[in-house]
Amino acid sequence: MAWYGALIGLGTLLLRLPVSHATDPVDVADAFFTATSAVTVTGLVVNDTAAAWSDFGQLVILVLIQVGGIGIMTIAAFFGVALNRRLGLRSSLLAGQEIGLSDLGALRHLVRKLIAFAVISEIAVTLLLTVRFSAEDGRGLPGGFRLGVFHAVSAFNNAGFSTFAEGLQPYVGDWYVSLVIAGAFILGGLGFPVVFDIVANWRTPHIWSLHTKLTLAMTATLLAVGTVLVGMIEWSNGPTLGTLAADKKILAAFFQSATARTAGFNTVDISELRPTTLLVLSTLMVIGASSVSTGGGIKTSTFAVVVQATLAEFRTDPTTTIFHRRVSLAVQRQALALVVAALATVGVGTILIGLFEPSRSLIDVLFESASAFATTGLSTGITPDLDSGSRLVLVALMFIGRIGPITFGTAVLLRPERRRFQYPEEPIIVG
């Protein structure tokens, strides 16, 4: 937590420099909010990114996104490896925890692969977007390249920052831009272990790990269900999908379903979505991306474990199984704790913002809280108009969402020593 806090502080200082501002000075509160949003790869903004920040300011935001997305300790481990320095045990444990690694002996090799994967992915997306953006409005190669780099890094890291004033709304029916950016944040949201497993065993998918199979199955399911629900609800809504051709309606519905799982880009005006759609997207945001990825939320595997455990209880099955593999009680307990902590965090955030902003609709406040906690960055447009108290709540939600509610709760509530005794057991009536 301290490392993320330090990076946010450094980002705030850099964004407060006059060289970071495009025209009018940006106050410390806005700089602090923007730095937090960038480090936590959320994408909520209180200033127009292109209008408020100079080239240097946008570069600072981009670096904060990159470091926050891949993970501070991972990057620190990478530089240690690059300089052939021996990592200490504490640094190794932190870096391993950051990227989901249990075999610390393989840390050096995996960190190199992780950094290479991120860089190669971002370069590929940059080139694809540069080709498209360079051909528009006489921007030329330099302008197209700048837009390509910014959106590639933002998309792969699931940050959702955009230098377009209206986000990606001008590209609502553009298959090329929509699919390239969606592909980038879906790839970044799959998680490094899944990508590495697929690459290493692409010819033999039957030996993929349970985590890989579960992640792919849940990702496909959530994308499909989200697309269908958003499409059905918004199909005749004029300000969003209503005026589009049928194929572009499907594209826009798919993009909003995909982006809700922590990416934060939008090709339609979020403020014009129907309340039911906002509730669907809020649910997708809380579920989020996959474990050990650049995305947030409780993670797809967590959601799957809780659902399967619930079904097992309804069926009176003795164990919880997924793809013919038993899920341990420890994993089920951790998944349940994460879900409860996430719902409690979003609920408390919603209540607090509701107290600060009594005139706001409940669905807008809930959507904003879910977006901040899940580090998604989607908004109905109320973020710039929130008062300082509400913004501090969002900052706290973004921070907790990035480090994880269990990590935050453990840091606050962890006993100095593990309890070495047990109390007598007594039955409780539930349900």
PDB file of C-alpha atoms in Angstrom, residues 137-405:
ATOM      1  CA  ASP A 137      -8.591  15.165 -40.020  1.00  0.00           C
ATOM      2  CA  GLY A 138      -5.141  15.806 -41.408  1.00  0.00           C
ATOM      3  CA  ARG A 139      -3.410  14.744 -38.202  1.00  0.00           C
ATOM      4  CA  GLY A 140      -0.581  13.092 -40.060  1.00  0.00           C
ATOM      5  CA  LEU A 141       1.783  10.530 -38.629  1.00  0.00           C
ATOM      6  CA  PRO A 142       2.998  12.517 -35.555  1.00  0.00           C
ATOM      7  CA  GLY A 143      -0.523  13.301 -34.352  1.00  0.00           C
ATOM      8  CA  GLY A 144      -1.782   9.808 -35.083  1.00  0.00           C
ATOM      9  CA  PHE A 145       1.193   8.257 -33.308  1.00  0.00           C
ATOM     10  CA  ARG A 146       0.643  10.330 -30.151  1.00  0.00           C
ATOM     11  CA  LEU A 147      -3.006   9.308 -30.040  1.00  0.00           C
ATOM     12  CA  GLY A 148      -2.064   5.707 -30.770  1.00  0.00           C
ATOM     13  CA  VAL A 149       0.494   5.500 -27.957  1.00  0.00           C
ATOM     14  CA  PHE A 150      -1.762   7.120 -25.381  1.00  0.00           C
ATOM     15  CA  HIS A 151      -4.796   4.965 -26.145  1.00  0.00           C
ATOM     16  CA  ALA A 152      -2.746   1.783 -26.508  1.00  0.00           C
ATOM     17  CA  VAL A 153      -1.180   2.142 -23.048  1.00  0.00           C
ATOM     18  CA  SER A 154      -4.486   3.252 -21.545  1.00  0.00           C
ATOM     19  CA  ALA A 155      -6.383   0.356 -23.141  1.00  0.00           C
ATOM     20  CA  PHE A 156      -3.920  -2.446 -22.344  1.00  0.00           C
ATOM     21  CA  ASN A 157      -3.728  -1.304 -18.726  1.00  0.00           C
ATOM     22  CA  ASN A 158      -7.532  -1.019 -18.509  1.00  0.00           C
ATOM     23  CA  ALA A 159      -7.218   2.642 -17.532  1.00  0.00           C
ATOM     24  CA  GLY A 160      -9.890   4.239 -19.712  1.00  0.00           C
ATOM     25  CA  PHE A 161      -8.156   7.621 -20.054  1.00  0.00           C
ATOM     26  CA  SER A 162      -8.722   9.244 -23.438  1.00  0.00           C
ATOM     27  CA  THR A 163      -7.493  12.453 -25.027  1.00  0.00           C
ATOM     28  CA  PHE A 164     -10.713  12.750 -27.024  1.00  0.00           C
ATOM     29  CA  ALA A 165     -13.176  15.197 -25.460  1.00  0.00           C
ATOM     30  CA  GLU A 166     -16.102  12.799 -26.008  1.00  0.00           C
ATOM     31  CA  GLY A 167     -14.146   9.641 -25.318  1.00  0.00           C
ATOM     32  CA  LEU A 168     -14.623   7.120 -28.117  1.00  0.00           C
ATOM     33  CA  GLN A 169     -18.182   8.171 -28.926  1.00  0.00           C
ATOM     34  CA  PRO A 170     -17.185   9.350 -32.433  1.00  0.00           C
ATOM     35  CA  TYR A 171     -16.129   5.732 -33.116  1.00  0.00           C
ATOM     36  CA  VAL A 172     -19.351   4.090 -31.946  1.00  0.00           C
ATOM     37  CA  GLY A 173     -19.863   2.421 -35.326  1.00  0.00           C
ATOM     38  CA  ASP A 174     -16.184   2.015 -36.226  1.00  0.00           C
ATOM     39  CA  TRP A 175     -15.418  -1.711 -36.153  1.00  0.00           C
ATOM     40  CA  TYR A 176     -11.678  -1.219 -36.544  1.00  0.00           C
ATOM     41  CA  VAL A 177     -11.091   1.182 -33.639  1.00  0.00           C
ATOM     42  CA  SER A 178     -13.670  -0.479 -31.388  1.00  0.00           C
ATOM     43  CA  LEU A 179     -12.278  -3.991 -31.847  1.00  0.00           C
ATOM     44  CA  VAL A 180      -8.609  -2.960 -31.595  1.00  0.00           C
ATOM     45  CA  ILE A 181      -9.150  -1.110 -28.326  1.00  0.00           C
ATOM     46  CA  ALA A 182     -11.514  -3.771 -26.978  1.00  0.00           C
ATOM     47  CA  GLY A 183      -8.985  -6.441 -27.898  1.00  0.00           C
ATOM     48  CA  ALA A 184      -6.279  -4.542 -26.012  1.00  0.00           C
ATOM     49  CA  PHE A 185      -8.174  -4.191 -22.750  1.00  0.00           C
ATOM     50  CA  ILE A 186      -9.595  -7.727 -22.926  1.00  0.00           C
ATOM     51  CA  LEU A 187      -6.052  -9.042 -23.410  1.00  0.00           C
ATOM     52  CA  GLY A 188      -4.748  -6.959 -20.517  1.00  0.00           C
ATOM     53  CA  GLY A 189      -7.698  -8.063 -18.402  1.00  0.00           C
ATOM     54  CA  LEU A 190      -7.178 -11.795 -18.925  1.00  0.00           C
ATOM     55  CA  GLY A 191      -4.227 -11.898 -16.563  1.00  0.00           C
ATOM     56  CA  PHE A 192      -0.627 -12.785 -17.246  1.00  0.00           C
ATOM     57  CA  PRO A 193      -0.798 -16.401 -16.014  1.00  0.00           C
ATOM     58  CA  VAL A 194      -3.644 -17.137 -18.434  1.00  0.00           C
ATOM     59  CA  VAL A 195      -1.880 -15.591 -21.410  1.00  0.00           C
ATOM     60  CA  PHE A 196       1.370 -17.404 -20.638  1.00  0.00           C
ATOM     61  CA  ASP A 197      -0.461 -20.711 -20.182  1.00  0.00           C
ATOM     62  CA  ILE A 198      -2.228 -20.325 -23.532  1.00  0.00           C
ATOM     63  CA  VAL A 199       0.974 -19.383 -25.358  1.00  0.00           C
ATOM     64  CA  ALA A 200       2.954 -22.239 -23.817  1.00  0.00           C
ATOM     65  CA  ASN A 201       0.273 -24.874 -24.447  1.00  0.00           C
ATOM     66  CA  TRP A 202      -1.733 -23.548 -27.375  1.00  0.00           C
ATOM     67  CA  ARG A 203      -1.599 -26.890 -29.159  1.00  0.00           C
ATOM     68  CA  THR A 204      -2.816 -28.812 -26.124  1.00  0.00           C
ATOM     69  CA  PRO A 205      -5.642 -26.834 -24.508  1.00  0.00           C
ATOM     70  CA  HIS A 206      -6.693 -29.903 -22.542  1.00  0.00           C
ATOM     71  CA  ILE A 207      -3.687 -29.416 -20.251  1.00  0.00           C
ATOM     72  CA  TRP A 208      -4.462 -25.765 -19.525  1.00  0.00           C
ATOM     73  CA  SER A 209      -4.732 -25.075 -15.815  1.00  0.00           C
ATOM     74  CA  LEU A 210      -8.097 -24.908 -14.104  1.00  0.00           C
ATOM     75  CA  HIS A 211      -7.556 -21.176 -13.600  1.00  0.00           C
ATOM     76  CA  THR A 212      -7.033 -20.652 -17.349  1.00  0.00           C
ATOM     77  CA  LYS A 213     -10.100 -22.663 -18.322  1.00  0.00           C
ATOM     78  CA  LEU A 214     -12.247 -20.924 -15.738  1.00  0.00           C
ATOM     79  CA  THR A 215     -11.023 -17.463 -16.713  1.00  0.00           C
ATOM     80  CA  LEU A 216     -11.692 -18.011 -20.417  1.00  0.00           C
ATOM     81  CA  ALA A 217     -15.111 -19.522 -19.767  1.00  0.00           C
ATOM     82  CA  MET A 218     -16.170 -16.697 -17.460  1.00  0.00           C
ATOM     83  CA  THR A 219     -14.784 -13.997 -19.757  1.00  0.00           C
ATOM     84  CA  ALA A 220     -16.711 -15.370 -22.737  1.00  0.00           C
ATOM     85  CA  THR A 221     -19.878 -15.818 -20.686  1.00  0.00           C
ATOM     86  CA  LEU A 222     -19.820 -12.324 -19.205  1.00  0.00           C
ATOM     87  CA  LEU A 223     -19.079 -10.738 -22.587  1.00  0.00           C
ATOM     88  CA  ALA A 224     -21.970 -12.608 -24.203  1.00  0.00           C
ATOM     89  CA  VAL A 225     -24.472 -12.026 -21.400  1.00  0.00           C
ATOM     90  CA  GLY A 226     -23.502  -8.369 -21.094  1.00  0.00           C
ATOM     91  CA  THR A 227     -23.799  -7.800 -24.835  1.00  0.00           C
ATOM     92  CA  VAL A 228     -27.245  -9.385 -24.976  1.00  0.00           C
ATOM     93  CA  LEU A 229     -28.561  -7.467 -21.961  1.00  0.00           C
ATOM     94  CA  VAL A 230     -27.193  -4.086 -23.039  1.00  0.00           C
ATOM     95  CA  GLY A 231     -28.423  -4.665 -26.585  1.00  0.00           C
ATOM     96  CA  MET A 232     -31.915  -5.648 -25.465  1.00  0.00           C
ATOM     97  CA  ILE A 233     -32.324  -2.748 -23.049  1.00  0.00           C
ATOM     98  CA  GLU A 234     -30.810  -0.031 -25.241  1.00  0.00           C
ATOM     99  CA  TRP A 235     -31.925  -1.248 -28.689  1.00  0.00           C
ATOM    100  CA  SER A 236     -34.651   1.383 -29.075  1.00  0.00           C
ATOM    101  CA  ASN A 237     -33.056   4.092 -26.912  1.00  0.00           C
ATOM    102  CA  GLY A 238     -32.475   6.946 -29.332  1.00  0.00           C
ATOM    103  CA  PRO A 239     -29.608   8.750 -27.556  1.00  0.00           C
ATOM    104  CA  THR A 240     -27.553   5.542 -27.295  1.00  0.00           C
ATOM    105  CA  LEU A 241     -28.190   2.672 -29.751  1.00  0.00           C
ATOM    106  CA  GLY A 242     -31.588   3.588 -31.177  1.00  0.00           C
ATOM    107  CA  THR A 243     -30.386   5.466 -34.267  1.00  0.00           C
ATOM    108  CA  LEU A 244     -27.629   3.009 -35.251  1.00  0.00           C
ATOM    109  CA  ALA A 245     -27.807   0.293 -37.866  1.00  0.00           C
ATOM    110  CA  ALA A 246     -28.370  -3.219 -36.509  1.00  0.00           C
ATOM    111  CA  ASP A 247     -24.753  -4.355 -36.887  1.00  0.00           C
ATOM    112  CA  LYS A 248     -23.472  -1.188 -35.210  1.00  0.00           C
ATOM    113  CA  LYS A 249     -25.945  -1.661 -32.353  1.00  0.00           C
ATOM    114  CA  ILE A 250     -24.439  -5.076 -31.717  1.00  0.00           C
ATOM    115  CA  LEU A 251     -20.923  -3.613 -31.869  1.00  0.00           C
ATOM    116  CA  ALA A 252     -21.796  -0.818 -29.430  1.00  0.00           C
ATOM    117  CA  ALA A 253     -23.535  -3.241 -27.052  1.00  0.00           C
ATOM    118  CA  PHE A 254     -20.512  -5.538 -27.139  1.00  0.00           C
ATOM    119  CA  PHE A 255     -18.104  -2.674 -26.505  1.00  0.00           C
ATOM    120  CA  GLN A 256     -20.050  -1.381 -23.502  1.00  0.00           C
ATOM    121  CA  SER A 257     -20.312  -4.892 -22.093  1.00  0.00           C
ATOM    122  CA  ALA A 258     -16.562  -5.421 -22.489  1.00  0.00           C
ATOM    123  CA  THR A 259     -15.481  -1.992 -21.269  1.00  0.00           C
ATOM    124  CA  ALA A 260     -17.604  -2.244 -18.112  1.00  0.00           C
ATOM    125  CA  ARG A 261     -15.286  -4.976 -16.864  1.00  0.00           C
ATOM    126  CA  THR A 262     -12.773  -2.292 -15.742  1.00  0.00           C
ATOM    127  CA  ALA A 263     -11.649  -0.735 -19.052  1.00  0.00           C
ATOM    128  CA  GLY A 264     -13.601   2.521 -18.761  1.00  0.00           C
ATOM    129  CA  PHE A 265     -13.808   3.596 -22.404  1.00  0.00           C
ATOM    130  CA  ASN A 266     -17.224   4.459 -23.820  1.00  0.00           C
ATOM    131  CA  THR A 267     -18.615   4.665 -27.341  1.00  0.00           C
ATOM    132  CA  VAL A 268     -22.046   5.901 -26.186  1.00  0.00           C
ATOM    133  CA  ASP A 269     -23.064   8.638 -23.770  1.00  0.00           C
ATOM    134  CA  ILE A 270     -23.192   6.867 -20.394  1.00  0.00           C
ATOM    135  CA  SER A 271     -25.509   9.534 -18.973  1.00  0.00           C
ATOM    136  CA  GLU A 272     -28.153   8.576 -21.569  1.00  0.00           C
ATOM    137  CA  LEU A 273     -28.204   4.879 -20.670  1.00  0.00           C
ATOM    138  CA  ARG A 274     -31.354   3.576 -19.056  1.00  0.00           C
ATOM    139  CA  PRO A 275     -31.233   2.874 -15.290  1.00  0.00           C
ATOM    140  CA  THR A 276     -31.532  -0.879 -15.880  1.00  0.00           C
ATOM    141  CA  THR A 277     -28.482  -0.764 -18.149  1.00  0.00           C
ATOM    142  CA  LEU A 278     -26.538   1.161 -15.510  1.00  0.00           C
ATOM    143  CA  LEU A 279     -27.406  -1.564 -13.007  1.00  0.00           C
ATOM    144  CA  VAL A 280     -26.212  -4.275 -15.407  1.00  0.00           C
ATOM    145  CA  LEU A 281     -22.964  -2.404 -16.040  1.00  0.00           C
ATOM    146  CA  SER A 282     -22.498  -1.823 -12.292  1.00  0.00           C
ATOM    147  CA  THR A 283     -22.708  -5.568 -11.751  1.00  0.00           C
ATOM    148  CA  LEU A 284     -20.180  -6.225 -14.516  1.00  0.00           C
ATOM    149  CA  MET A 285     -17.865  -3.580 -13.063  1.00  0.00           C
ATOM    150  CA  VAL A 286     -17.883  -5.131  -9.600  1.00  0.00           C
ATOM    151  CA  ILE A 287     -17.131  -8.570 -11.109  1.00  0.00           C
ATOM    152  CA  GLY A 288     -14.335  -6.964 -13.092  1.00  0.00           C
ATOM    153  CA  ALA A 289     -11.467  -8.525 -15.007  1.00  0.00           C
ATOM    154  CA  SER A 290      -9.425 -11.636 -14.235  1.00  0.00           C
ATOM    155  CA  SER A 291      -6.905 -12.309 -11.488  1.00  0.00           C
ATOM    156  CA  VAL A 292      -3.331 -10.991 -11.832  1.00  0.00           C
ATOM    157  CA  SER A 293      -4.345  -8.647 -14.634  1.00  0.00           C
ATOM    158  CA  THR A 294      -4.334  -4.906 -15.232  1.00  0.00           C
ATOM    159  CA  GLY A 295      -8.042  -4.765 -14.358  1.00  0.00           C
ATOM    160  CA  GLY A 296      -9.914  -4.465 -11.086  1.00  0.00           C
ATOM    161  CA  GLY A 297     -13.086  -5.791  -9.498  1.00  0.00           C
ATOM    162  CA  ILE A 298     -13.509  -8.952  -7.437  1.00  0.00           C
ATOM    163  CA  LYS A 299     -12.272 -10.922 -10.495  1.00  0.00           C
ATOM    164  CA  THR A 300     -14.017 -13.479 -12.693  1.00  0.00           C
ATOM    165  CA  SER A 301     -12.625 -16.515 -10.886  1.00  0.00           C
ATOM    166  CA  THR A 302     -13.852 -15.180  -7.529  1.00  0.00           C
ATOM    167  CA  PHE A 303     -17.343 -14.721  -8.914  1.00  0.00           C
ATOM    168  CA  ALA A 304     -17.307 -18.192 -10.448  1.00  0.00           C
ATOM    169  CA  VAL A 305     -16.208 -19.849  -7.197  1.00  0.00           C
ATOM    170  CA  VAL A 306     -18.960 -18.119  -5.197  1.00  0.00           C
ATOM    171  CA  VAL A 307     -21.612 -19.052  -7.773  1.00  0.00           C
ATOM    172  CA  GLN A 308     -20.466 -22.675  -7.892  1.00  0.00           C
ATOM    173  CA  ALA A 309     -20.315 -22.887  -4.094  1.00  0.00           C
ATOM    174  CA  THR A 310     -23.863 -21.544  -3.916  1.00  0.00           C
ATOM    175  CA  LEU A 311     -25.082 -24.081  -6.484  1.00  0.00           C
ATOM    176  CA  ALA A 312     -23.300 -26.866  -4.606  1.00  0.00           C
ATOM    177  CA  GLU A 313     -25.107 -25.838  -1.420  1.00  0.00           C
ATOM    178  CA  PHE A 314     -28.481 -25.807  -3.214  1.00  0.00           C
ATOM    179  CA  ARG A 315     -27.765 -29.262  -4.614  1.00  0.00           C
ATOM    180  CA  THR A 316     -26.460 -30.505  -1.242  1.00  0.00           C
ATOM    181  CA  ASP A 317     -23.233 -31.585  -2.925  1.00  0.00           C
ATOM    182  CA  PRO A 318     -20.485 -32.493  -0.431  1.00  0.00           C
ATOM    183  CA  THR A 319     -17.872 -30.436  -2.316  1.00  0.00           C
ATOM    184  CA  THR A 320     -17.668 -27.578  -4.808  1.00  0.00           C
ATOM    185  CA  THR A 321     -16.306 -28.631  -8.186  1.00  0.00           C
ATOM    186  CA  ILE A 322     -15.345 -26.715 -11.331  1.00  0.00           C
ATOM    187  CA  PHE A 323     -14.351 -28.528 -14.524  1.00  0.00           C
ATOM    188  CA  HIS A 324     -14.180 -31.802 -12.597  1.00  0.00           C
ATOM    189  CA  ARG A 325     -11.783 -30.352 -10.039  1.00  0.00           C
ATOM    190  CA  ARG A 326     -12.562 -29.815  -6.352  1.00  0.00           C
ATOM    191  CA  VAL A 327     -12.274 -26.285  -4.983  1.00  0.00           C
ATOM    192  CA  SER A 328     -10.727 -26.138  -1.529  1.00  0.00           C
ATOM    193  CA  LEU A 329     -12.593 -24.661   1.420  1.00  0.00           C
ATOM    194  CA  ALA A 330      -9.789 -22.115   1.839  1.00  0.00           C
ATOM    195  CA  VAL A 331     -10.367 -20.782  -1.687  1.00  0.00           C
ATOM    196  CA  GLN A 332     -14.130 -20.691  -1.153  1.00  0.00           C
ATOM    197  CA  ARG A 333     -13.672 -18.795   2.102  1.00  0.00           C
ATOM    198  CA  GLN A 334     -11.350 -16.283   0.461  1.00  0.00           C
ATOM    199  CA  ALA A 335     -13.757 -15.780  -2.444  1.00  0.00           C
ATOM    200  CA  LEU A 336     -16.687 -15.226  -0.087  1.00  0.00           C
ATOM    201  CA  ALA A 337     -14.665 -12.773   1.985  1.00  0.00           C
ATOM    202  CA  LEU A 338     -13.737 -10.831  -1.142  1.00  0.00           C
ATOM    203  CA  VAL A 339     -17.349 -10.615  -2.335  1.00  0.00           C
ATOM    204  CA  VAL A 340     -18.618  -9.482   1.064  1.00  0.00           C
ATOM    205  CA  ALA A 341     -15.804  -6.939   1.396  1.00  0.00           C
ATOM    206  CA  ALA A 342     -16.439  -5.607  -2.114  1.00  0.00           C
ATOM    207  CA  LEU A 343     -20.186  -5.229  -1.616  1.00  0.00           C
ATOM    208  CA  ALA A 344     -19.632  -3.581   1.757  1.00  0.00           C
ATOM    209  CA  THR A 345     -17.062  -1.180   0.292  1.00  0.00           C
ATOM    210  CA  VAL A 346     -19.300  -0.161  -2.610  1.00  0.00           C
ATOM    211  CA  GLY A 347     -22.286   0.087  -0.278  1.00  0.00           C
ATOM    212  CA  VAL A 348     -20.518   2.336   2.219  1.00  0.00           C
ATOM    213  CA  GLY A 349     -19.130   4.470  -0.619  1.00  0.00           C
ATOM    214  CA  THR A 350     -22.614   4.846  -2.106  1.00  0.00           C
ATOM    215  CA  ILE A 351     -24.085   5.869   1.261  1.00  0.00           C
ATOM    216  CA  LEU A 352     -21.333   8.419   1.935  1.00  0.00           C
ATOM    217  CA  ILE A 353     -21.596  10.035  -1.496  1.00  0.00           C
ATOM    218  CA  GLY A 354     -25.377  10.013  -1.132  1.00  0.00           C
ATOM    219  CA  LEU A 355     -24.996  11.957   2.119  1.00  0.00           C
ATOM    220  CA  PHE A 356     -22.683  14.485   0.464  1.00  0.00           C
ATOM    221  CA  GLU A 357     -24.826  14.684  -2.686  1.00  0.00           C
ATOM    222  CA  PRO A 358     -28.488  14.348  -1.603  1.00  0.00           C
ATOM    223  CA  SER A 359     -29.751  15.736  -4.916  1.00  0.00           C
ATOM    224  CA  ARG A 360     -28.097  12.981  -6.982  1.00  0.00           C
ATOM    225  CA  SER A 361     -30.083   9.955  -8.114  1.00  0.00           C
ATOM    226  CA  LEU A 362     -29.267   6.706  -6.323  1.00  0.00           C
ATOM    227  CA  ILE A 363     -28.386   4.867  -9.542  1.00  0.00           C
ATOM    228  CA  ASP A 364     -25.871   7.578 -10.541  1.00  0.00           C
ATOM    229  CA  VAL A 365     -24.210   7.461  -7.132  1.00  0.00           C
ATOM    230  CA  LEU A 366     -24.145   3.652  -7.080  1.00  0.00           C
ATOM    231  CA  PHE A 367     -22.705   3.584 -10.598  1.00  0.00           C
ATOM    232  CA  GLU A 368     -19.988   6.079  -9.643  1.00  0.00           C
ATOM    233  CA  SER A 369     -19.060   4.102  -6.518  1.00  0.00           C
ATOM    234  CA  ALA A 370     -18.951   0.781  -8.362  1.00  0.00           C
ATOM    235  CA  SER A 371     -16.858   2.352 -11.114  1.00  0.00           C
ATOM    236  CA  ALA A 372     -14.344   3.752  -8.638  1.00  0.00           C
ATOM    237  CA  PHE A 373     -14.042   0.540  -6.616  1.00  0.00           C
ATOM    238  CA  ALA A 374     -13.698  -1.616  -9.732  1.00  0.00           C
ATOM    239  CA  THR A 375     -11.152   0.879 -11.150  1.00  0.00           C
ATOM    240  CA  THR A 376     -13.310   1.105 -14.267  1.00  0.00           C
ATOM    241  CA  GLY A 377     -13.680   4.827 -14.835  1.00  0.00           C
ATOM    242  CA  LEU A 378     -17.103   4.899 -16.457  1.00  0.00           C
ATOM    243  CA  SER A 379     -19.285   7.761 -15.264  1.00  0.00           C
ATOM    244  CA  THR A 380     -22.669   9.277 -15.951  1.00  0.00           C
ATOM    245  CA  GLY A 381     -20.863  12.628 -16.039  1.00  0.00           C
ATOM    246  CA  ILE A 382     -21.242  13.646 -12.402  1.00  0.00           C
ATOM    247  CA  THR A 383     -17.566  13.313 -11.404  1.00  0.00           C
ATOM    248  CA  PRO A 384     -16.423  16.899 -12.182  1.00  0.00           C
ATOM    249  CA  ASP A 385     -19.415  18.355 -10.283  1.00  0.00           C
ATOM    250  CA  LEU A 386     -18.955  16.365  -7.059  1.00  0.00           C
ATOM    251  CA  ASP A 387     -17.898  18.242  -3.939  1.00  0.00           C
ATOM    252  CA  SER A 388     -14.613  17.623  -2.146  1.00  0.00           C
ATOM    253  CA  GLY A 389     -16.098  15.115   0.297  1.00  0.00           C
ATOM    254  CA  SER A 390     -17.494  12.939  -2.488  1.00  0.00           C
ATOM    255  CA  ARG A 391     -14.204  13.092  -4.373  1.00  0.00           C
ATOM    256  CA  LEU A 392     -12.305  11.902  -1.304  1.00  0.00           C
ATOM    257  CA  VAL A 393     -14.701   8.967  -1.061  1.00  0.00           C
ATOM    258  CA  LEU A 394     -13.981   8.125  -4.704  1.00  0.00           C
ATOM    259  CA  VAL A 395     -10.239   8.387  -4.049  1.00  0.00           C
ATOM    260  CA  ALA A 396     -10.576   5.933  -1.172  1.00  0.00           C
ATOM    261  CA  LEU A 397     -12.659   3.561  -3.307  1.00  0.00           C
ATOM    262  CA  MET A 398     -10.126   3.681  -6.137  1.00  0.00           C
ATOM    263  CA  PHE A 399      -7.235   3.017  -3.767  1.00  0.00           C
ATOM    264  CA  ILE A 400      -8.969   0.128  -2.000  1.00  0.00           C
ATOM    265  CA  GLY A 401     -10.098  -1.297  -5.323  1.00  0.00           C
ATOM    266  CA  ARG A 402      -6.572  -1.228  -6.743  1.00  0.00           C
ATOM    267  CA  ILE A 403      -4.797  -2.884  -3.829  1.00  0.00           C
ATOM    268  CA  GLY A 404      -7.749  -5.187  -3.142  1.00  0.00           C
ATOM    269  CA  PRO A 405     -10.226  -5.023  -0.247  1.00  0.00           C
TER     270      PRO A 405
END
